[in-house]
Short mmCIF file of C-alpha atoms in Angstrom, two decimals:
data_model
loop_
_atom_site.label_atom_id
_atom_site.label_comp_id
_atom_site.label_asym_id
_atom_site.label_seq_id
_atom_site.Cartn_x
_atom_site.Cartn_y
_atom_site.Cartn_z
CA UNK P 3 3.57 16.15 28.53
CA UNK P 4 1.27 15.16 25.64
CA UNK P 5 3.06 13.74 22.60
CA UNK P 6 1.72 15.14 19.32
CA UNK P 7 1.64 13.49 15.92
CA UNK P 8 0.68 15.20 12.68
CA UNK P 9 -0.14 12.96 9.72
CA UNK P 10 -0.28 14.72 6.36
CA UNK P 11 -2.37 12.57 4.05
CA UNK P 12 -2.10 12.34 0.28
CA UNK P 13 -5.79 11.38 0.55
CA UNK P 14 -8.17 10.81 3.46
CA UNK P 15 -7.94 7.15 4.53
CA UNK P 16 -10.48 4.79 2.95
CA UNK P 17 -9.78 1.38 4.54
CA UNK P 18 -12.64 -0.28 2.65
CA UNK P 19 -11.35 0.97 -0.72
CA UNK P 20 -7.64 0.18 -0.67
CA UNK P 21 -4.75 -1.50 1.10
CA UNK P 22 -3.18 1.96 1.47
CA UNK P 23 -6.24 3.05 3.48
CA UNK P 24 -6.00 -0.02 5.72
CA UNK P 25 -2.28 0.58 6.22
CA UNK P 26 -2.90 4.18 7.30
CA UNK P 27 -5.52 3.09 9.83
CA UNK P 28 -3.06 0.53 11.26
CA UNK P 29 -0.53 3.34 11.78
CA UNK P 30 -3.15 5.57 13.41
CA UNK P 31 -4.12 2.79 15.83
CA UNK P 32 -0.45 2.20 16.65
CA UNK P 33 0.14 5.86 17.55
CA UNK P 34 -3.10 5.94 19.55
CA UNK P 35 -1.86 2.93 21.55
CA UNK P 36 1.32 4.96 22.23
CA UNK P 37 -0.87 7.80 23.61
CA UNK P 38 -0.17 10.35 20.89
CA UNK P 39 -2.57 13.21 20.29
CA UNK P 40 -3.16 12.79 16.55
CA UNK P 41 -4.05 15.36 13.93
CA UNK P 42 -4.70 14.19 10.36
CA UNK P 43 -4.43 16.91 7.71
CA UNK P 44 -4.96 16.71 3.96
CA UNK P 45 -5.48 19.07 1.05
CA UNK P 46 -7.45 16.38 -0.78
CA UNK P 47 -11.24 16.48 -1.05
CA UNK P 48 -13.02 13.95 1.20
CA UNK P 49 -15.18 11.27 -0.35
CA UNK P 50 -18.14 9.54 1.30
CA UNK P 51 -15.90 6.48 1.84
CA UNK P 52 -13.37 8.37 3.97
CA UNK P 53 -13.08 6.95 7.48
CA UNK P 54 -14.70 9.26 10.11
CA UNK P 55 -11.49 9.95 12.05
CA UNK P 56 -13.26 12.09 14.66
CA UNK P 57 -15.04 8.97 15.94
CA UNK P 58 -11.71 7.57 17.19
CA UNK P 59 -10.46 10.82 18.68
CA UNK P 60 -8.34 12.02 15.74
CA UNK P 61 -8.57 15.69 14.74
CA UNK P 62 -9.24 16.04 11.00
CA UNK P 63 -8.03 19.29 9.42
CA UNK P 64 -8.29 20.46 5.81
CA UNK P 65 -5.13 22.31 4.69
CA UNK P 66 -4.14 24.18 1.54
CA UNK P 67 -1.37 23.41 -0.89
CA UNK P 68 1.25 26.10 -1.50
CA UNK P 69 -0.08 28.36 1.21
CA UNK P 70 1.66 30.03 4.15
CA UNK P 71 -1.50 29.33 6.19
CA UNK P 72 0.05 25.87 6.65
CA UNK P 73 3.09 27.50 8.31
CA UNK P 74 0.85 29.13 10.92
CA UNK P 75 -1.05 25.89 11.45
CA UNK P 76 2.08 23.79 11.97
CA UNK P 77 3.76 26.37 14.21
CA UNK P 78 0.74 26.45 16.50
CA UNK P 79 0.36 22.67 16.54
CA UNK P 80 4.11 22.12 17.13
CA UNK P 81 4.10 18.32 16.66
CA UNK P 82 6.78 15.95 17.98
CA UNK P 83 6.42 13.74 14.90
CA UNK P 84 5.21 14.43 11.37
CA UNK P 85 4.23 11.44 9.24
CA UNK P 86 4.10 12.01 5.48
CA UNK P 87 1.73 9.76 3.54
CA UNK P 88 3.85 9.09 0.41
CA UNK P 89 6.81 11.02 -0.96
CA UNK P 90 4.74 13.56 -2.94
CA UNK P 91 3.39 14.87 0.36
CA UNK P 92 6.90 15.24 1.80
CA UNK P 93 7.90 17.20 -1.31
CA UNK P 94 5.02 19.62 -0.76
CA UNK P 95 5.26 20.12 3.01
CA UNK P 96 8.65 18.81 4.18
CA UNK P 97 10.50 22.11 3.80
CA UNK P 98 7.77 23.95 5.71
CA UNK P 99 8.06 21.45 8.58
CA UNK P 100 11.86 21.89 8.62
CA UNK P 101 11.49 25.68 8.79
CA UNK P 102 8.73 25.88 11.38
CA UNK P 103 9.36 22.75 13.50
CA UNK P 104 13.02 21.78 13.04
CA UNK P 105 12.99 19.35 15.98
CA UNK P 106 10.01 17.33 14.80
CA UNK P 107 10.90 13.80 13.68
CA UNK P 108 9.99 13.37 10.02
CA UNK P 109 8.70 9.92 9.08
CA UNK P 110 7.85 8.90 5.52
CA UNK P 111 5.34 6.13 4.94
CA UNK P 112 6.22 5.07 1.39
CA UNK P 113 3.09 2.82 1.06
CA UNK P 114 5.02 1.06 -1.68
CA UNK P 115 7.99 2.21 -3.75
CA UNK P 116 6.32 4.29 -6.44
CA UNK P 117 9.44 4.31 -8.63
CA UNK P 118 9.52 0.50 -8.61
CA UNK P 119 5.87 0.27 -9.69
CA UNK P 120 6.32 2.96 -12.38
CA UNK P 121 9.50 1.32 -13.70
CA UNK P 122 7.85 -2.08 -13.92
CA UNK P 123 4.84 -0.55 -15.64
CA UNK P 124 7.08 1.15 -18.22
CA UNK P 125 8.97 -2.10 -18.92
CA UNK P 126 5.65 -3.93 -19.29
CA UNK P 127 4.34 -1.30 -21.75
CA UNK P 128 7.49 -1.63 -23.83
CA UNK P 129 7.34 -5.44 -23.72
CA UNK P 130 10.82 -5.69 -22.19
CA UNK P 131 12.35 -7.35 -19.15
CA UNK P 132 12.58 -5.08 -16.12
CA UNK P 133 16.16 -3.99 -15.34
CA UNK P 134 18.08 -1.16 -13.68
CA UNK P 135 17.43 1.16 -16.62
CA UNK P 136 13.75 1.10 -15.62
CA UNK P 137 14.55 1.19 -11.88
CA UNK P 138 16.69 4.34 -12.01
CA UNK P 139 13.88 6.55 -13.29
CA UNK P 140 12.86 10.13 -12.44
CA UNK P 141 10.43 8.89 -9.78
CA UNK P 142 13.37 7.13 -8.09
CA UNK P 143 15.32 10.39 -7.96
CA UNK P 144 12.41 12.10 -6.22
CA UNK P 145 11.43 9.26 -3.90
CA UNK P 146 14.99 8.40 -2.78
CA UNK P 147 15.62 12.11 -2.12
CA UNK P 148 12.50 12.17 0.05
CA UNK P 149 13.74 9.10 1.99
CA UNK P 150 17.05 10.86 2.68
CA UNK P 151 15.34 14.08 3.83
CA UNK P 152 13.30 12.16 6.41
CA UNK P 153 14.59 10.71 9.68
CA UNK P 154 12.84 7.37 9.13
CA UNK P 155 11.05 5.74 6.21
CA UNK P 156 8.56 2.89 6.65
CA UNK P 157 9.07 0.17 4.04
CA UNK P 158 6.29 -2.37 3.64
CA UNK P 159 8.22 -5.21 1.97
CA UNK P 160 11.55 -6.96 2.53
CA UNK P 161 12.03 -7.00 -1.25
CA UNK P 162 11.83 -3.20 -1.28
CA UNK P 163 14.21 -2.96 1.69
CA UNK P 164 16.71 -4.98 -0.35
CA UNK P 165 16.32 -2.77 -3.45
CA UNK P 166 16.92 0.39 -1.40
CA UNK P 167 19.98 -1.03 0.33
CA UNK P 168 21.56 -2.97 -2.56
CA UNK P 169 20.71 -0.86 -5.63
CA UNK P 170 20.57 2.62 -4.07
CA UNK P 171 22.93 2.14 -1.10
CA UNK P 172 20.49 3.78 1.32
CA UNK P 173 21.73 3.54 4.92
CA UNK P 174 19.67 0.96 6.80
CA UNK P 175 19.50 3.41 9.77
CA UNK P 176 17.01 5.43 7.72
CA UNK P 177 14.74 2.47 6.94
CA UNK P 178 12.19 0.56 9.02
CA UNK P 179 10.71 -2.68 7.71
CA UNK P 180 7.03 -2.42 8.60
CA UNK P 181 4.59 -4.74 6.82
CA UNK P 182 0.85 -4.86 7.55
CA UNK P 183 0.25 -5.07 11.32
CA UNK P 184 -2.53 -7.61 11.85
CA UNK P 185 -4.29 -9.50 14.59
CA UNK P 186 -3.37 -13.19 14.52
CA UNK P 187 -5.93 -15.69 13.31
CA UNK P 188 -7.00 -18.17 16.01
CA UNK P 189 -8.16 -21.77 15.76
CA UNK P 190 -11.61 -20.63 16.94
CA UNK P 191 -11.85 -18.06 14.13
CA UNK P 192 -10.72 -20.65 11.55
CA UNK P 193 -13.53 -23.00 12.61
CA UNK P 194 -16.15 -20.34 11.81
CA UNK P 195 -15.01 -19.90 8.19
CA UNK P 196 -17.09 -21.53 5.41
CA UNK P 197 -15.79 -24.94 4.33
CA UNK P 198 -14.67 -26.01 0.83
CA UNK P 199 -18.10 -27.41 -0.11
CA UNK P 200 -19.88 -24.25 1.13
CA UNK P 201 -18.00 -21.99 -1.27
CA UNK P 202 -18.22 -21.43 -4.99
CA UNK P 203 -16.78 -19.32 -7.78
CA UNK P 204 -13.61 -17.26 -8.16
CA UNK P 205 -12.93 -13.76 -6.89
CA UNK P 206 -10.56 -10.89 -7.59
CA UNK P 207 -10.59 -7.57 -5.80
CA UNK P 208 -8.77 -4.22 -5.94
CA UNK P 209 -9.22 -0.47 -6.24
CA UNK P 210 -9.77 0.25 -9.95
CA UNK P 211 -8.03 3.63 -9.76
CA UNK P 212 -4.83 1.61 -9.28
CA UNK P 213 -3.45 0.84 -12.75
CA UNK P 214 -2.01 -2.63 -11.89
CA UNK P 215 -5.50 -3.75 -10.80
CA UNK P 216 -7.22 -2.54 -13.97
CA UNK P 217 -4.55 -4.22 -16.09
CA UNK P 218 -4.98 -7.50 -14.18
CA UNK P 219 -8.77 -7.47 -14.74
CA UNK P 220 -8.21 -6.91 -18.46
CA UNK P 221 -5.68 -9.77 -18.54
CA UNK P 222 -8.19 -12.06 -16.82
CA UNK P 223 -10.93 -11.08 -19.25
CA UNK P 224 -8.91 -11.46 -22.45
CA UNK P 225 -6.57 -14.35 -21.64
CA UNK P 226 -6.89 -16.29 -18.38
CA UNK P 227 -10.61 -16.48 -17.64
CA UNK P 228 -11.61 -18.06 -21.01
CA UNK P 229 -9.18 -20.94 -20.26
CA UNK P 230 -10.60 -21.48 -16.75
CA UNK P 231 -14.18 -21.20 -17.96
CA UNK P 232 -13.56 -23.80 -20.66
CA UNK P 233 -12.67 -26.36 -17.97
CA UNK P 234 -15.29 -25.13 -15.46
CA UNK P 235 -18.21 -23.92 -17.62
CA UNK P 236 -20.53 -23.24 -14.64
CA UNK P 237 -18.02 -21.22 -12.64
CA UNK P 238 -18.08 -17.43 -12.32
CA UNK P 239 -15.46 -14.78 -11.64
CA UNK P 240 -16.70 -12.06 -9.27
CA UNK P 241 -14.72 -8.83 -9.65
CA UNK P 242 -14.90 -6.36 -6.77
CA UNK P 243 -13.28 -2.96 -6.32
CA UNK P 244 -13.87 0.70 -5.52
CA UNK P 245 -14.19 3.31 -8.26
CA UNK P 246 -15.28 1.11 -11.16
CA UNK P 247 -15.33 3.31 -14.27
CA UNK P 248 -17.33 2.79 -17.45
CA UNK P 249 -14.38 0.98 -19.06
CA UNK P 250 -14.46 -1.50 -16.16
CA UNK P 251 -18.23 -1.94 -16.13
CA UNK P 252 -18.36 -2.65 -19.85
CA UNK P 253 -16.25 -5.79 -19.27
CA UNK P 254 -19.24 -7.34 -17.41
CA UNK P 255 -20.53 -10.37 -19.30
CA UNK P 256 -23.00 -12.78 -17.71
CA UNK P 257 -22.75 -15.34 -20.52
CA UNK P 258 -19.03 -15.63 -19.86
CA UNK P 259 -19.50 -15.66 -16.08
CA UNK P 260 -17.33 -12.52 -15.89
CA UNK P 261 -19.20 -10.38 -13.36
CA UNK P 262 -18.22 -6.84 -12.34
CA UNK P 263 -19.63 -6.48 -8.84
CA UNK P 264 -18.21 -3.06 -7.94
CA UNK P 265 -17.53 -1.84 -4.41
CA UNK P 266 -17.53 -4.52 -1.68
CA UNK P 267 -19.08 -3.13 1.49
CA UNK P 268 -18.08 -6.30 3.37
CA UNK P 269 -14.79 -7.65 1.98
CA UNK P 270 -14.70 -10.55 4.47
CA UNK P 271 -18.13 -11.75 3.44
CA UNK P 272 -17.47 -11.81 -0.32
CA UNK P 273 -14.03 -13.35 0.19
CA UNK P 274 -15.46 -16.12 2.41
CA UNK P 275 -18.08 -16.98 -0.20
CA UNK P 276 -15.41 -17.53 -2.86
CA UNK P 277 -13.43 -20.70 -3.33
CA UNK P 278 -10.30 -19.28 -5.03
CA UNK P 279 -8.83 -15.78 -5.35
CA UNK P 280 -7.06 -14.75 -8.58
CA UNK P 281 -4.28 -12.12 -8.58
CA UNK P 282 -2.44 -12.10 -11.96
CA UNK P 283 -0.74 -8.71 -11.50
CA UNK P 284 1.84 -7.98 -14.20
CA UNK P 285 3.41 -4.93 -12.58
CA UNK P 286 3.22 -3.26 -9.18
CA UNK P 287 5.05 -2.92 -5.87
CA UNK P 288 4.48 -3.20 -2.12
CA UNK P 289 2.33 -5.85 -0.45
CA UNK P 290 -1.03 -6.81 -1.92
CA UNK P 291 -4.02 -6.21 0.36
CA UNK P 292 -6.10 -8.67 -1.68
CA UNK P 293 -3.77 -11.52 -0.66
CA UNK P 294 -4.06 -10.53 3.00
CA UNK P 295 -7.88 -10.42 2.68
CA UNK P 296 -7.78 -13.86 1.07
CA UNK P 297 -5.57 -15.40 3.77
CA UNK P 298 -7.65 -13.89 6.59
CA UNK P 299 -10.77 -15.45 5.11
CA UNK P 300 -9.27 -18.83 4.23
CA UNK P 301 -9.42 -18.33 0.45
CA UNK P 302 -6.42 -19.84 -1.38
CA UNK P 303 -4.88 -17.83 -4.25
CA UNK P 304 -3.34 -18.21 -7.66
CA UNK P 305 -1.00 -15.24 -8.06
CA UNK P 306 1.80 -13.86 -10.19
CA UNK P 307 5.36 -13.40 -8.93
CA UNK P 308 4.72 -9.64 -8.69
CA UNK P 309 1.59 -10.22 -6.56
CA UNK P 310 3.43 -12.58 -4.20
CA UNK P 311 6.51 -10.36 -3.73
CA UNK P 312 7.41 -9.76 -0.08
CA UNK P 313 4.43 -11.73 1.18
CA UNK P 314 5.68 -15.17 2.18
CA UNK P 315 9.32 -14.81 3.24
CA UNK P 316 10.26 -18.38 2.37
CA UNK P 317 7.14 -19.92 3.94
CA UNK P 318 4.86 -22.07 1.72
CA UNK P 319 2.33 -19.84 -0.05
CA UNK P 320 -1.46 -20.04 0.28
CA UNK P 321 -1.83 -21.31 -3.29
CA UNK P 322 0.34 -21.21 -6.41
CA UNK P 323 2.64 -18.63 -8.01
CA UNK P 324 2.39 -18.74 -11.81
CA UNK P 325 3.31 -16.17 -14.48
CA UNK P 326 2.37 -18.08 -17.64
CA UNK P 327 -1.38 -17.76 -18.39
CA UNK P 328 -1.84 -21.47 -19.26
CA UNK P 329 -0.17 -22.61 -16.02
CA UNK P 330 -2.08 -19.96 -14.06
CA UNK P 331 -5.44 -21.22 -15.42
CA UNK P 332 -4.48 -24.87 -14.93
CA UNK P 333 -3.53 -24.35 -11.27
CA UNK P 334 -6.73 -22.34 -10.68
CA UNK P 335 -8.85 -25.24 -11.94
CA UNK P 336 -6.81 -27.76 -9.91
CA UNK P 337 -7.21 -25.76 -6.69
CA UNK P 338 -10.91 -25.25 -7.36
CA UNK P 339 -11.57 -28.99 -7.73
CA UNK P 340 -9.16 -30.61 -5.26
CA UNK P 341 -10.39 -30.33 -1.66
CA UNK P 342 -7.32 -31.75 0.10
CA UNK P 343 -4.99 -29.47 -1.90
CA UNK P 344 -7.29 -26.51 -1.18
CA UNK P 345 -7.24 -27.22 2.57
CA UNK P 346 -3.44 -27.51 2.63
CA UNK P 347 -3.02 -24.18 0.83
CA UNK P 348 -5.59 -22.54 3.12
CA UNK P 349 -3.60 -23.70 6.16
CA UNK P 350 -0.42 -22.22 4.67
CA UNK P 351 -2.16 -18.84 4.55
CA UNK P 352 -3.09 -18.96 8.24
CA UNK P 353 0.52 -19.80 9.14
CA UNK P 354 1.90 -16.96 7.01
CA UNK P 355 -0.45 -14.44 8.67
CA UNK P 356 0.54 -15.46 12.18
CA UNK P 357 4.27 -15.75 11.49
CA UNK P 358 4.85 -12.62 9.39
CA UNK P 359 2.25 -9.96 10.16
CA UNK P 360 1.90 -10.15 13.94
CA UNK P 361 0.73 -6.74 15.10
CA UNK P 362 2.28 -6.93 18.58
CA UNK P 363 5.75 -7.76 17.28
CA UNK P 364 5.85 -5.06 14.58
CA UNK P 365 4.35 -2.39 16.86
CA UNK P 366 7.00 -3.11 19.49
CA UNK P 367 9.81 -2.76 16.95
CA UNK P 368 8.39 0.49 15.57
CA UNK P 369 8.00 1.92 19.08
CA UNK P 370 11.63 1.11 19.90
CA UNK P 371 12.92 2.71 16.68
CA UNK P 372 10.94 5.91 17.31
CA UNK P 373 12.21 6.22 20.90
CA UNK P 374 15.78 5.63 19.71
CA UNK P 375 15.36 8.30 17.02
CA UNK P 376 13.89 10.83 19.49
CA UNK P 377 16.86 10.28 21.79
CA UNK P 378 19.54 10.67 19.13
CA UNK P 379 18.02 13.01 16.56
CA UNK P 380 20.92 15.47 16.30
CA UNK P 381 23.50 12.71 15.93
CA UNK P 382 21.40 10.84 13.35
CA UNK P 383 20.99 13.95 11.24
CA UNK P 384 24.72 14.69 11.41
CA UNK P 385 25.38 11.17 10.14
CA UNK P 386 23.02 11.73 7.21
CA UNK P 387 24.98 14.29 5.18
CA UNK P 388 23.24 13.34 1.93
CA UNK P 389 19.93 14.17 3.63
CA UNK P 390 21.27 17.54 4.81
CA UNK P 391 22.54 18.34 1.33
CA UNK P 392 19.21 17.42 -0.31
CA UNK P 393 17.36 19.35 2.39
CA UNK P 394 19.45 22.44 1.62
CA UNK P 395 18.78 22.35 -2.12
CA UNK P 396 15.12 21.37 -1.76
CA UNK P 397 14.67 24.16 0.74
CA UNK P 398 15.78 26.58 -1.96
CA UNK P 399 14.01 25.14 -5.03
CA UNK P 400 10.75 23.81 -3.58
CA UNK P 401 10.40 26.72 -1.20
CA UNK P 402 10.63 29.35 -3.96
CA UNK P 403 8.44 27.33 -6.31
CA UNK P 404 5.83 27.08 -3.52
CA UNK P 405 6.04 30.80 -2.80
CA UNK P 406 5.78 31.65 -6.52
CA UNK P 407 2.61 29.50 -6.84
CA UNK P 408 1.18 31.13 -3.71
CA UNK P 409 1.73 34.62 -5.14
CA UNK P 410 0.30 33.54 -8.49
CA UNK P 411 -2.80 32.19 -6.74
CA UNK P 412 -3.30 35.49 -4.92
CA UNK P 413 -3.34 37.39 -8.22
CA UNK P 414 -5.70 35.04 -10.07
#
């Protein structure tokens, strides 16, 4: 019998634009390797950068928000597993899945913990140290509820696993640690990468729609880059990212060597040309795709504590972790000039990739958890009374809100 997976996307995956897009494609490839028939549905408009899912045998379906047409669609499809791309999607469609396909396993891919990112951003705006007051925000109430309503939630970082278990007392049975699933980097591949003397300039990269990335670029422009440039007057900072707005483009300044390059069609190429990657994120959550790109292409990094979170697991990092702007700039200059230090940090990155993000290992663990969940679904749900309780109340409130919006839409 064919196993069916439905993925409901917050957006259509854009692996060249964001780490979230890459993550989604990794999950799709995993389920393909497990011989699932995959349907990807989203109510979001497609952009030209959306991955052509049909080319890898995935059915792409546009669905409507707050519409009973989704009920008919899901009933006909009758999936074994439904994967929600972020908690907002589970809020919209979870109750419909429960009504129409009660035996489908519900999996939430959190991407990163939104409430953690929002709480850190709020603390940063207020100029205060992040604490539990900022952690226990309204986003947390929604996202944690979504985690409880699902049978499994995929958590990208060990740091986030710890927050959920220690601060929110979420049962570890509901959580699956699943970082990026990557091919290992071989000695042969390493030999093909450009050497220290073949590279020049600094790089930073990230989707500009993501607030932490925009803030980091501003921080580089106003504070960190002038200090680096003073010591290295001929160096340039190349800033890449999808969806550069006018406020980003107006930061471009050739005299200062601060160059907004926009969308990178070939991330590997631009990363390999650079000598050092800069990631001074001041708030955020999850794992940073830019650090993965840097490690895969042998480009050492200077990063903030927030940027490095969950990445290294006690292994030596592929550069330096600094939160003070003066120290950040100083280490960037040191790494840029010192070849033996640069090579040592580069090697650290290769070791981190192979030790912590091995695709085969993480796919095997995910496969085992899914099989275990399929075989004990009734028992697992009985053990998750909080989830049942939240499901009951959500069923009432979200359902009637959805139906009210649907009726309103019919009349307008």
